[in-house]
């Protein structure tokens, strides 16, 4: 326990540094999402610095400032949610109704105004004081848990939405944020222990958990890519497709037949699916159609999303390569790249999904000699 102030000081310093780096937008990607994430990390750092400040009697020397640091806790969970919201939304725009997420902070700030002015707390009857303390004690844990759950669900849906507009998801699937949310869940559990259970063997790991989580987020957030790297007009179209707020514009008759014929040519003789970075807007451009029309044709005629539609062709290409002399010239990663995939892991997972076996099992099942046998 004696190391708590020192470790928490280091952790809060690391959090402040990461927060300001995210606010500085060094990578120039995901501007609003990283702004919210940076503010979230800074409020997290403020929470962590409370312990070393308390040990140094900062609360007695600067009570108003210390109280404001405490109130910043009510900003942490909403800022996390906003960050996830903007990371996972194709074209999210600010709406004033979003400000209701900050009502708990506003409420407790107004309640503490008399303390800021007079330095004294509002006096209540013992029963009212107990009730208010219970509400104060429970608001933060309940808020943290609810926003974590909503953020996790939002992030989980992101991959499904991404498959409507992209043929490869490994660059933009935000797995690093998913892992960070899981680490945050561990932090919440450790924090709940401090509040409610006070189990000694968990308390000793609390500052190290905080410190590792900050370094983890720093490592991955500095390597992130632009999630939705499209033009404004494309983003507007993709937003309606992903959000499903508007019914897709139906394509019928001659236009439907025309687009289907073009699509068959692109996936047949031109093998457009071999382009590793193929997206719905790029395919739509090749079809001389809108994203909405292209999505409708794939959904309506082939009963599938864009991701599965393209990767089915890639798997068929891979199967042909595995059964040809190319198999002896390339390794599995080479076959994956030749088929249009960006990674061996995605290739193996997708191959097994569509064929029920791994690439190596497929080769053996079709009587092709393995490289080891040939050598």
JSON list of N, CA and C in Angstrom, two decimals, residues 149-211:
[
{"chain": "A", "resi": 149, "resn": "UNK", "atom": "N", "xyz": [-20.99, -1.18, -20.82]},
{"chain": "A", "resi": 149, "resn": "UNK", "atom": "CA", "xyz": [-21.81, -2.15, -21.56]},
{"chain": "A", "resi": 149, "resn": "UNK", "atom": "C", "xyz": [-22.26, -1.57, -22.90]},
{"chain": "A", "resi": 150, "resn": "UNK", "atom": "N", "xyz": [-22.75, -0.34, -22.88]},
{"chain": "A", "resi": 150, "resn": "UNK", "atom": "CA", "xyz": [-23.20, 0.30, -24.12]},
{"chain": "A", "resi": 150, "resn": "UNK", "atom": "C", "xyz": [-22.04, 0.46, -25.11]},
{"chain": "A", "resi": 151, "resn": "UNK", "atom": "N", "xyz": [-20.87, 0.83, -24.61]},
{"chain": "A", "resi": 151, "resn": "UNK", "atom": "CA", "xyz": [-19.69, 1.00, -25.46]},
{"chain": "A", "resi": 151, "resn": "UNK", "atom": "C", "xyz": [-19.27, -0.33, -26.07]},
{"chain": "A", "resi": 152, "resn": "UNK", "atom": "N", "xyz": [-19.31, -1.39, -25.28]},
{"chain": "A", "resi": 152, "resn": "UNK", "atom": "CA", "xyz": [-18.90, -2.71, -25.76]},
{"chain": "A", "resi": 152, "resn": "UNK", "atom": "C", "xyz": [-19.85, -3.21, -26.85]},
{"chain": "A", "resi": 153, "resn": "UNK", "atom": "N", "xyz": [-21.16, -3.00, -26.64]},
{"chain": "A", "resi": 153, "resn": "UNK", "atom": "CA", "xyz": [-22.15, -3.41, -27.64]},
{"chain": "A", "resi": 153, "resn": "UNK", "atom": "C", "xyz": [-21.94, -2.62, -28.93]},
{"chain": "A", "resi": 154, "resn": "UNK", "atom": "N", "xyz": [-21.71, -1.33, -28.80]},
{"chain": "A", "resi": 154, "resn": "UNK", "atom": "CA", "xyz": [-21.48, -0.46, -29.96]},
{"chain": "A", "resi": 154, "resn": "UNK", "atom": "C", "xyz": [-20.25, -0.93, -30.74]},
{"chain": "A", "resi": 155, "resn": "UNK", "atom": "N", "xyz": [-19.21, -1.28, -30.04]},
{"chain": "A", "resi": 155, "resn": "UNK", "atom": "CA", "xyz": [-17.98, -1.73, -30.69]},
{"chain": "A", "resi": 155, "resn": "UNK", "atom": "C", "xyz": [-18.18, -3.09, -31.36]},
{"chain": "A", "resi": 156, "resn": "UNK", "atom": "N", "xyz": [-18.98, -3.96, -30.72]},
{"chain": "A", "resi": 156, "resn": "UNK", "atom": "CA", "xyz": [-19.25, -5.29, -31.27]},
{"chain": "A", "resi": 156, "resn": "UNK", "atom": "C", "xyz": [-20.03, -5.17, -32.59]},
{"chain": "A", "resi": 157, "resn": "UNK", "atom": "N", "xyz": [-20.94, -4.21, -32.66]},
{"chain": "A", "resi": 157, "resn": "UNK", "atom": "CA", "xyz": [-21.72, -4.00, -33.88]},
{"chain": "A", "resi": 157, "resn": "UNK", "atom": "C", "xyz": [-20.89, -3.40, -35.01]},
{"chain": "A", "resi": 158, "resn": "UNK", "atom": "N", "xyz": [-19.78, -2.77, -34.64]},
{"chain": "A", "resi": 158, "resn": "UNK", "atom": "CA", "xyz": [-18.94, -2.10, -35.64]},
{"chain": "A", "resi": 158, "resn": "UNK", "atom": "C", "xyz": [-18.45, -3.07, -36.71]},
{"chain": "A", "resi": 159, "resn": "UNK", "atom": "N", "xyz": [-18.02, -4.28, -36.29]},
{"chain": "A", "resi": 159, "resn": "UNK", "atom": "CA", "xyz": [-17.50, -5.25, -37.24]},
{"chain": "A", "resi": 159, "resn": "UNK", "atom": "C", "xyz": [-18.58, -5.67, -38.23]},
{"chain": "A", "resi": 160, "resn": "UNK", "atom": "N", "xyz": [-19.80, -5.85, -37.73]},
{"chain": "A", "resi": 160, "resn": "UNK", "atom": "CA", "xyz": [-20.91, -6.22, -38.62]},
{"chain": "A", "resi": 160, "resn": "UNK", "atom": "C", "xyz": [-21.19, -5.11, -39.62]},
{"chain": "A", "resi": 161, "resn": "UNK", "atom": "N", "xyz": [-21.15, -3.87, -39.16]},
{"chain": "A", "resi": 161, "resn": "UNK", "atom": "CA", "xyz": [-21.38, -2.74, -40.06]},
{"chain": "A", "resi": 161, "resn": "UNK", "atom": "C", "xyz": [-20.25, -2.59, -41.08]},
{"chain": "A", "resi": 162, "resn": "UNK", "atom": "N", "xyz": [-19.02, -2.87, -40.62]},
{"chain": "A", "resi": 162, "resn": "UNK", "atom": "CA", "xyz": [-17.87, -2.73, -41.49]},
{"chain": "A", "resi": 162, "resn": "UNK", "atom": "C", "xyz": [-17.95, -3.71, -42.66]},
{"chain": "A", "resi": 163, "resn": "UNK", "atom": "N", "xyz": [-18.55, -4.86, -42.43]},
{"chain": "A", "resi": 163, "resn": "UNK", "atom": "CA", "xyz": [-18.65, -5.87, -43.48]},
{"chain": "A", "resi": 163, "resn": "UNK", "atom": "C", "xyz": [-19.67, -5.50, -44.56]},
{"chain": "A", "resi": 164, "resn": "UNK", "atom": "N", "xyz": [-20.43, -4.47, -44.32]},
{"chain": "A", "resi": 164, "resn": "UNK", "atom": "CA", "xyz": [-21.36, -4.00, -45.35]},
{"chain": "A", "resi": 164, "resn": "UNK", "atom": "C", "xyz": [-20.67, -3.11, -46.37]},
{"chain": "A", "resi": 165, "resn": "UNK", "atom": "N", "xyz": [-19.49, -2.59, -46.01]},
{"chain": "A", "resi": 165, "resn": "UNK", "atom": "CA", "xyz": [-18.85, -1.61, -46.88]},
{"chain": "A", "resi": 165, "resn": "UNK", "atom": "C", "xyz": [-17.41, -1.93, -47.23]},
{"chain": "A", "resi": 166, "resn": "UNK", "atom": "N", "xyz": [-16.81, -2.95, -46.58]},
{"chain": "A", "resi": 166, "resn": "UNK", "atom": "CA", "xyz": [-15.40, -3.26, -46.82]},
{"chain": "A", "resi": 166, "resn": "UNK", "atom": "C", "xyz": [-15.22, -4.76, -47.03]},
{"chain": "A", "resi": 167, "resn": "UNK", "atom": "N", "xyz": [-14.25, -5.11, -47.89]},
{"chain": "A", "resi": 167, "resn": "UNK", "atom": "CA", "xyz": [-13.98, -6.53, -48.15]},
{"chain": "A", "resi": 167, "resn": "UNK", "atom": "C", "xyz": [-12.90, -7.08, -47.24]},
{"chain": "A", "resi": 168, "resn": "UNK", "atom": "N", "xyz": [-12.22, -6.20, -46.50]},
{"chain": "A", "resi": 168, "resn": "UNK", "atom": "CA", "xyz": [-11.22, -6.62, -45.52]},
{"chain": "A", "resi": 168, "resn": "UNK", "atom": "C", "xyz": [-11.36, -5.74, -44.29]},
{"chain": "A", "resi": 169, "resn": "UNK", "atom": "N", "xyz": [-11.36, -6.35, -43.13]},
{"chain": "A", "resi": 169, "resn": "UNK", "atom": "CA", "xyz": [-11.67, -5.62, -41.90]},
{"chain": "A", "resi": 169, "resn": "UNK", "atom": "C", "xyz": [-10.51, -5.53, -40.93]},
{"chain": "A", "resi": 170, "resn": "UNK", "atom": "N", "xyz": [-9.44, -6.25, -41.18]},
{"chain": "A", "resi": 170, "resn": "UNK", "atom": "CA", "xyz": [-8.37, -6.34, -40.17]},
{"chain": "A", "resi": 170, "resn": "UNK", "atom": "C", "xyz": [-7.71, -5.00, -39.87]},
{"chain": "A", "resi": 171, "resn": "UNK", "atom": "N", "xyz": [-7.72, -4.05, -40.82]},
{"chain": "A", "resi": 171, "resn": "UNK", "atom": "CA", "xyz": [-7.09, -2.75, -40.59]},
{"chain": "A", "resi": 171, "resn": "UNK", "atom": "C", "xyz": [-7.97, -1.81, -39.78]},
{"chain": "A", "resi": 172, "resn": "UNK", "atom": "N", "xyz": [-9.29, -2.03, -39.83]},
{"chain": "A", "resi": 172, "resn": "UNK", "atom": "CA", "xyz": [-10.23, -1.08, -39.23]},
{"chain": "A", "resi": 172, "resn": "UNK", "atom": "C", "xyz": [-11.22, -1.72, -38.27]},
{"chain": "A", "resi": 173, "resn": "UNK", "atom": "N", "xyz": [-10.93, -2.93, -37.79]},
{"chain": "A", "resi": 173, "resn": "UNK", "atom": "CA", "xyz": [-11.90, -3.61, -36.95]},
{"chain": "A", "resi": 173, "resn": "UNK", "atom": "C", "xyz": [-11.87, -3.17, -35.48]},
{"chain": "A", "resi": 174, "resn": "UNK", "atom": "N", "xyz": [-10.91, -2.30, -35.13]},
{"chain": "A", "resi": 174, "resn": "UNK", "atom": "CA", "xyz": [-10.82, -1.73, -33.77]},
{"chain": "A", "resi": 174, "resn": "UNK", "atom": "C", "xyz": [-10.69, -2.81, -32.69]},
{"chain": "A", "resi": 175, "resn": "UNK", "atom": "N", "xyz": [-10.01, -3.90, -33.01]},
{"chain": "A", "resi": 175, "resn": "UNK", "atom": "CA", "xyz": [-9.80, -4.95, -32.01]},
{"chain": "A", "resi": 175, "resn": "UNK", "atom": "C", "xyz": [-9.04, -4.40, -30.81]},
{"chain": "A", "resi": 176, "resn": "UNK", "atom": "N", "xyz": [-8.12, -3.45, -31.07]},
{"chain": "A", "resi": 176, "resn": "UNK", "atom": "CA", "xyz": [-7.34, -2.87, -29.97]},
{"chain": "A", "resi": 176, "resn": "UNK", "atom": "C", "xyz": [-8.25, -2.18, -28.97]},
{"chain": "A", "resi": 177, "resn": "UNK", "atom": "N", "xyz": [-9.34, -1.53, -29.45]},
{"chain": "A", "resi": 177, "resn": "UNK", "atom": "CA", "xyz": [-10.28, -0.88, -28.54]},
{"chain": "A", "resi": 177, "resn": "UNK", "atom": "C", "xyz": [-11.10, -1.92, -27.77]},
{"chain": "A", "resi": 178, "resn": "UNK", "atom": "N", "xyz": [-11.38, -3.03, -28.42]},
{"chain": "A", "resi": 178, "resn": "UNK", "atom": "CA", "xyz": [-12.11, -4.10, -27.74]},
{"chain": "A", "resi": 178, "resn": "UNK", "atom": "C", "xyz": [-11.28, -4.64, -26.58]},
{"chain": "A", "resi": 179, "resn": "UNK", "atom": "N", "xyz": [-9.98, -4.87, -26.83]},
{"chain": "A", "resi": 179, "resn": "UNK", "atom": "CA", "xyz": [-9.11, -5.34, -25.76]},
{"chain": "A", "resi": 179, "resn": "UNK", "atom": "C", "xyz": [-8.98, -4.30, -24.65]},
{"chain": "A", "resi": 180, "resn": "UNK", "atom": "N", "xyz": [-8.93, -3.02, -25.06]},
{"chain": "A", "resi": 180, "resn": "UNK", "atom": "CA", "xyz": [-8.83, -1.98, -24.05]},
{"chain": "A", "resi": 180, "resn": "UNK", "atom": "C", "xyz": [-10.09, -1.93, -23.18]},
{"chain": "A", "resi": 181, "resn": "UNK", "atom": "N", "xyz": [-11.26, -2.13, -23.79]},
{"chain": "A", "resi": 181, "resn": "UNK", "atom": "CA", "xyz": [-12.50, -2.17, -23.01]},
{"chain": "A", "resi": 181, "resn": "UNK", "atom": "C", "xyz": [-12.48, -3.33, -22.02]},
{"chain": "A", "resi": 182, "resn": "UNK", "atom": "N", "xyz": [-11.90, -4.44, -22.43]},
{"chain": "A", "resi": 182, "resn": "UNK", "atom": "CA", "xyz": [-11.79, -5.58, -21.52]},
{"chain": "A", "resi": 182, "resn": "UNK", "atom": "C", "xyz": [-10.86, -5.26, -20.36]},
{"chain": "A", "resi": 183, "resn": "UNK", "atom": "N", "xyz": [-9.79, -4.52, -20.65]},
{"chain": "A", "resi": 183, "resn": "UNK", "atom": "CA", "xyz": [-8.89, -4.09, -19.57]},
{"chain": "A", "resi": 183, "resn": "UNK", "atom": "C", "xyz": [-9.61, -3.10, -18.66]},
{"chain": "A", "resi": 184, "resn": "UNK", "atom": "N", "xyz": [-10.42, -2.22, -19.27]},
{"chain": "A", "resi": 184, "resn": "UNK", "atom": "CA", "xyz": [-11.21, -1.28, -18.46]},
{"chain": "A", "resi": 184, "resn": "UNK", "atom": "C", "xyz": [-12.19, -2.03, -17.56]},
{"chain": "A", "resi": 185, "resn": "UNK", "atom": "N", "xyz": [-12.73, -3.13, -18.07]},
{"chain": "A", "resi": 185, "resn": "UNK", "atom": "CA", "xyz": [-13.62, -3.94, -17.23]},
{"chain": "A", "resi": 185, "resn": "UNK", "atom": "C", "xyz": [-12.87, -4.47, -16.03]},
{"chain": "A", "resi": 186, "resn": "UNK", "atom": "N", "xyz": [-11.62, -4.89, -16.24]},
{"chain": "A", "resi": 186, "resn": "UNK", "atom": "CA", "xyz": [-10.79, -5.33, -15.12]},
{"chain": "A", "resi": 186, "resn": "UNK", "atom": "C", "xyz": [-10.56, -4.19, -14.13]},
{"chain": "A", "resi": 187, "resn": "UNK", "atom": "N", "xyz": [-10.32, -2.99, -14.67]},
{"chain": "A", "resi": 187, "resn": "UNK", "atom": "CA", "xyz": [-10.14, -1.82, -13.81]},
{"chain": "A", "resi": 187, "resn": "UNK", "atom": "C", "xyz": [-11.41, -1.55, -13.00]},
{"chain": "A", "resi": 188, "resn": "UNK", "atom": "N", "xyz": [-12.57, -1.68, -13.65]},
{"chain": "A", "resi": 188, "resn": "UNK", "atom": "CA", "xyz": [-13.84, -1.46, -12.96]},
{"chain": "A", "resi": 188, "resn": "UNK", "atom": "C", "xyz": [-14.02, -2.47, -11.84]},
{"chain": "A", "resi": 189, "resn": "UNK", "atom": "N", "xyz": [-13.66, -3.73, -12.10]},
{"chain": "A", "resi": 189, "resn": "UNK", "atom": "CA", "xyz": [-13.76, -4.78, -11.07]},
{"chain": "A", "resi": 189, "resn": "UNK", "atom": "C", "xyz": [-12.85, -4.44, -9.89]},
{"chain": "A", "resi": 190, "resn": "UNK", "atom": "N", "xyz": [-11.61, -4.03, -10.19]},
{"chain": "A", "resi": 190, "resn": "UNK", "atom": "CA", "xyz": [-10.66, -3.67, -9.13]},
{"chain": "A", "resi": 190, "resn": "UNK", "atom": "C", "xyz": [-11.17, -2.46, -8.36]},
{"chain": "A", "resi": 191, "resn": "UNK", "atom": "N", "xyz": [-11.73, -1.50, -9.09]},
{"chain": "A", "resi": 191, "resn": "UNK", "atom": "CA", "xyz": [-12.29, -0.29, -8.47]},
{"chain": "A", "resi": 191, "resn": "UNK", "atom": "C", "xyz": [-13.48, -0.63, -7.59]},
{"chain": "A", "resi": 192, "resn": "UNK", "atom": "N", "xyz": [-14.36, -1.51, -8.06]},
{"chain": "A", "resi": 192, "resn": "UNK", "atom": "CA", "xyz": [-15.50, -1.96, -7.25]},
{"chain": "A", "resi": 192, "resn": "UNK", "atom": "C", "xyz": [-15.03, -2.61, -5.95]},
{"chain": "A", "resi": 193, "resn": "UNK", "atom": "N", "xyz": [-13.89, -3.31, -6.06]},
{"chain": "A", "resi": 193, "resn": "UNK", "atom": "CA", "xyz": [-13.34, -3.93, -4.85]},
{"chain": "A", "resi": 193, "resn": "UNK", "atom": "C", "xyz": [-12.93, -2.87, -3.84]},
{"chain": "A", "resi": 194, "resn": "UNK", "atom": "N", "xyz": [-12.33, -1.77, -4.32]},
{"chain": "A", "resi": 194, "resn": "UNK", "atom": "CA", "xyz": [-11.95, -0.68, -3.42]},
{"chain": "A", "resi": 194, "resn": "UNK", "atom": "C", "xyz": [-13.16, -0.04, -2.76]},
{"chain": "A", "resi": 195, "resn": "UNK", "atom": "N", "xyz": [-14.26, 0.06, -3.52]},
{"chain": "A", "resi": 195, "resn": "UNK", "atom": "CA", "xyz": [-15.46, 0.74, -3.01]},
{"chain": "A", "resi": 195, "resn": "UNK", "atom": "C", "xyz": [-16.29, -0.14, -2.08]},
{"chain": "A", "resi": 196, "resn": "UNK", "atom": "N", "xyz": [-16.50, -1.41, -2.50]},
{"chain": "A", "resi": 196, "resn": "UNK", "atom": "CA", "xyz": [-17.48, -2.25, -1.82]},
{"chain": "A", "resi": 196, "resn": "UNK", "atom": "C", "xyz": [-16.91, -3.40, -1.00]},
{"chain": "A", "resi": 197, "resn": "UNK", "atom": "N", "xyz": [-15.81, -4.02, -1.48]},
{"chain": "A", "resi": 197, "resn": "UNK", "atom": "CA", "xyz": [-15.38, -5.29, -0.87]},
{"chain": "A", "resi": 197, "resn": "UNK", "atom": "C", "xyz": [-14.09, -5.20, -0.08]},
{"chain": "A", "resi": 198, "resn": "UNK", "atom": "N", "xyz": [-13.14, -4.38, -0.56]},
{"chain": "A", "resi": 198, "resn": "UNK", "atom": "CA", "xyz": [-11.89, -4.16, 0.16]},
{"chain": "A", "resi": 198, "resn": "UNK", "atom": "C", "xyz": [-11.08, -5.45, 0.35]},
{"chain": "A", "resi": 199, "resn": "UNK", "atom": "N", "xyz": [-11.00, -6.26, -0.71]},
{"chain": "A", "resi": 199, "resn": "UNK", "atom": "CA", "xyz": [-10.22, -7.49, -0.66]},
{"chain": "A", "resi": 199, "resn": "UNK", "atom": "C", "xyz": [-8.74, -7.14, -0.86]},
{"chain": "A", "resi": 200, "resn": "UNK", "atom": "N", "xyz": [-7.92, -7.47, 0.14]},
{"chain": "A", "resi": 200, "resn": "UNK", "atom": "CA", "xyz": [-6.52, -7.04, 0.14]},
{"chain": "A", "resi": 200, "resn": "UNK", "atom": "C", "xyz": [-5.70, -7.56, -1.01]},
{"chain": "A", "resi": 201, "resn": "UNK", "atom": "N", "xyz": [-5.91, -8.83, -1.43]},
{"chain": "A", "resi": 201, "resn": "UNK", "atom": "CA", "xyz": [-5.09, -9.40, -2.48]},
{"chain": "A", "resi": 201, "resn": "UNK", "atom": "C", "xyz": [-5.38, -8.78, -3.85]},
{"chain": "A", "resi": 202, "resn": "UNK", "atom": "N", "xyz": [-6.55, -8.14, -4.01]},
{"chain": "A", "resi": 202, "resn": "UNK", "atom": "CA", "xyz": [-6.85, -7.42, -5.24]},
{"chain": "A", "resi": 202, "resn": "UNK", "atom": "C", "xyz": [-6.33, -5.98, -5.21]},
{"chain": "A", "resi": 203, "resn": "UNK", "atom": "N", "xyz": [-6.38, -5.39, -4.02]},
{"chain": "A", "resi": 203, "resn": "UNK", "atom": "CA", "xyz": [-5.98, -4.00, -3.87]},
{"chain": "A", "resi": 203, "resn": "UNK", "atom": "C", "xyz": [-4.52, -3.80, -4.27]},
{"chain": "A", "resi": 204, "resn": "UNK", "atom": "N", "xyz": [-3.66, -4.78, -3.96]},
{"chain": "A", "resi": 204, "resn": "UNK", "atom": "CA", "xyz": [-2.24, -4.62, -4.25]},
{"chain": "A", "resi": 204, "resn": "UNK", "atom": "C", "xyz": [-1.93, -4.57, -5.75]},
{"chain": "A", "resi": 205, "resn": "UNK", "atom": "N", "xyz": [-2.86, -5.11, -6.57]},
{"chain": "A", "resi": 205, "resn": "UNK", "atom": "CA", "xyz": [-2.66, -5.10, -8.01]},
{"chain": "A", "resi": 205, "resn": "UNK", "atom": "C", "xyz": [-3.31, -3.89, -8.69]},
{"chain": "A", "resi": 206, "resn": "UNK", "atom": "N", "xyz": [-4.06, -3.09, -7.93]},
{"chain": "A", "resi": 206, "resn": "UNK", "atom": "CA", "xyz": [-4.81, -1.98, -8.51]},
{"chain": "A", "resi": 206, "resn": "UNK", "atom": "C", "xyz": [-3.95, -0.98, -9.27]},
{"chain": "A", "resi": 207, "resn": "UNK", "atom": "N", "xyz": [-2.90, -0.41, -8.67]},
{"chain": "A", "resi": 207, "resn": "UNK", "atom": "CA", "xyz": [-2.11, 0.61, -9.41]},
{"chain": "A", "resi": 207, "resn": "UNK", "atom": "C", "xyz": [-1.41, 0.03, -10.64]},
{"chain": "A", "resi": 208, "resn": "UNK", "atom": "N", "xyz": [-0.95, -1.24, -10.55]},
{"chain": "A", "resi": 208, "resn": "UNK", "atom": "CA", "xyz": [-0.28, -1.85, -11.69]},
{"chain": "A", "resi": 208, "resn": "UNK", "atom": "C", "xyz": [-1.25, -2.09, -12.84]},
{"chain": "A", "resi": 209, "resn": "UNK", "atom": "N", "xyz": [-2.49, -2.43, -12.51]},
{"chain": "A", "resi": 209, "resn": "UNK", "atom": "CA", "xyz": [-3.52, -2.61, -13.53]},
{"chain": "A", "resi": 209, "resn": "UNK", "atom": "C", "xyz": [-3.77, -1.30, -14.26]},
{"chain": "A", "resi": 210, "resn": "UNK", "atom": "N", "xyz": [-3.87, -0.21, -13.50]},
{"chain": "A", "resi": 210, "resn": "UNK", "atom": "CA", "xyz": [-4.06, 1.12, -14.10]},
{"chain": "A", "resi": 210, "resn": "UNK", "atom": "C", "xyz": [-2.89, 1.47, -15.02]},
{"chain": "A", "resi": 211, "resn": "UNK", "atom": "N", "xyz": [-1.68, 1.24, -14.54]},
{"chain": "A", "resi": 211, "resn": "UNK", "atom": "CA", "xyz": [-0.48, 1.62, -15.30]},
{"chain": "A", "resi": 211, "resn": "UNK", "atom": "C", "xyz": [-0.38, 0.83, -16.60]}
]
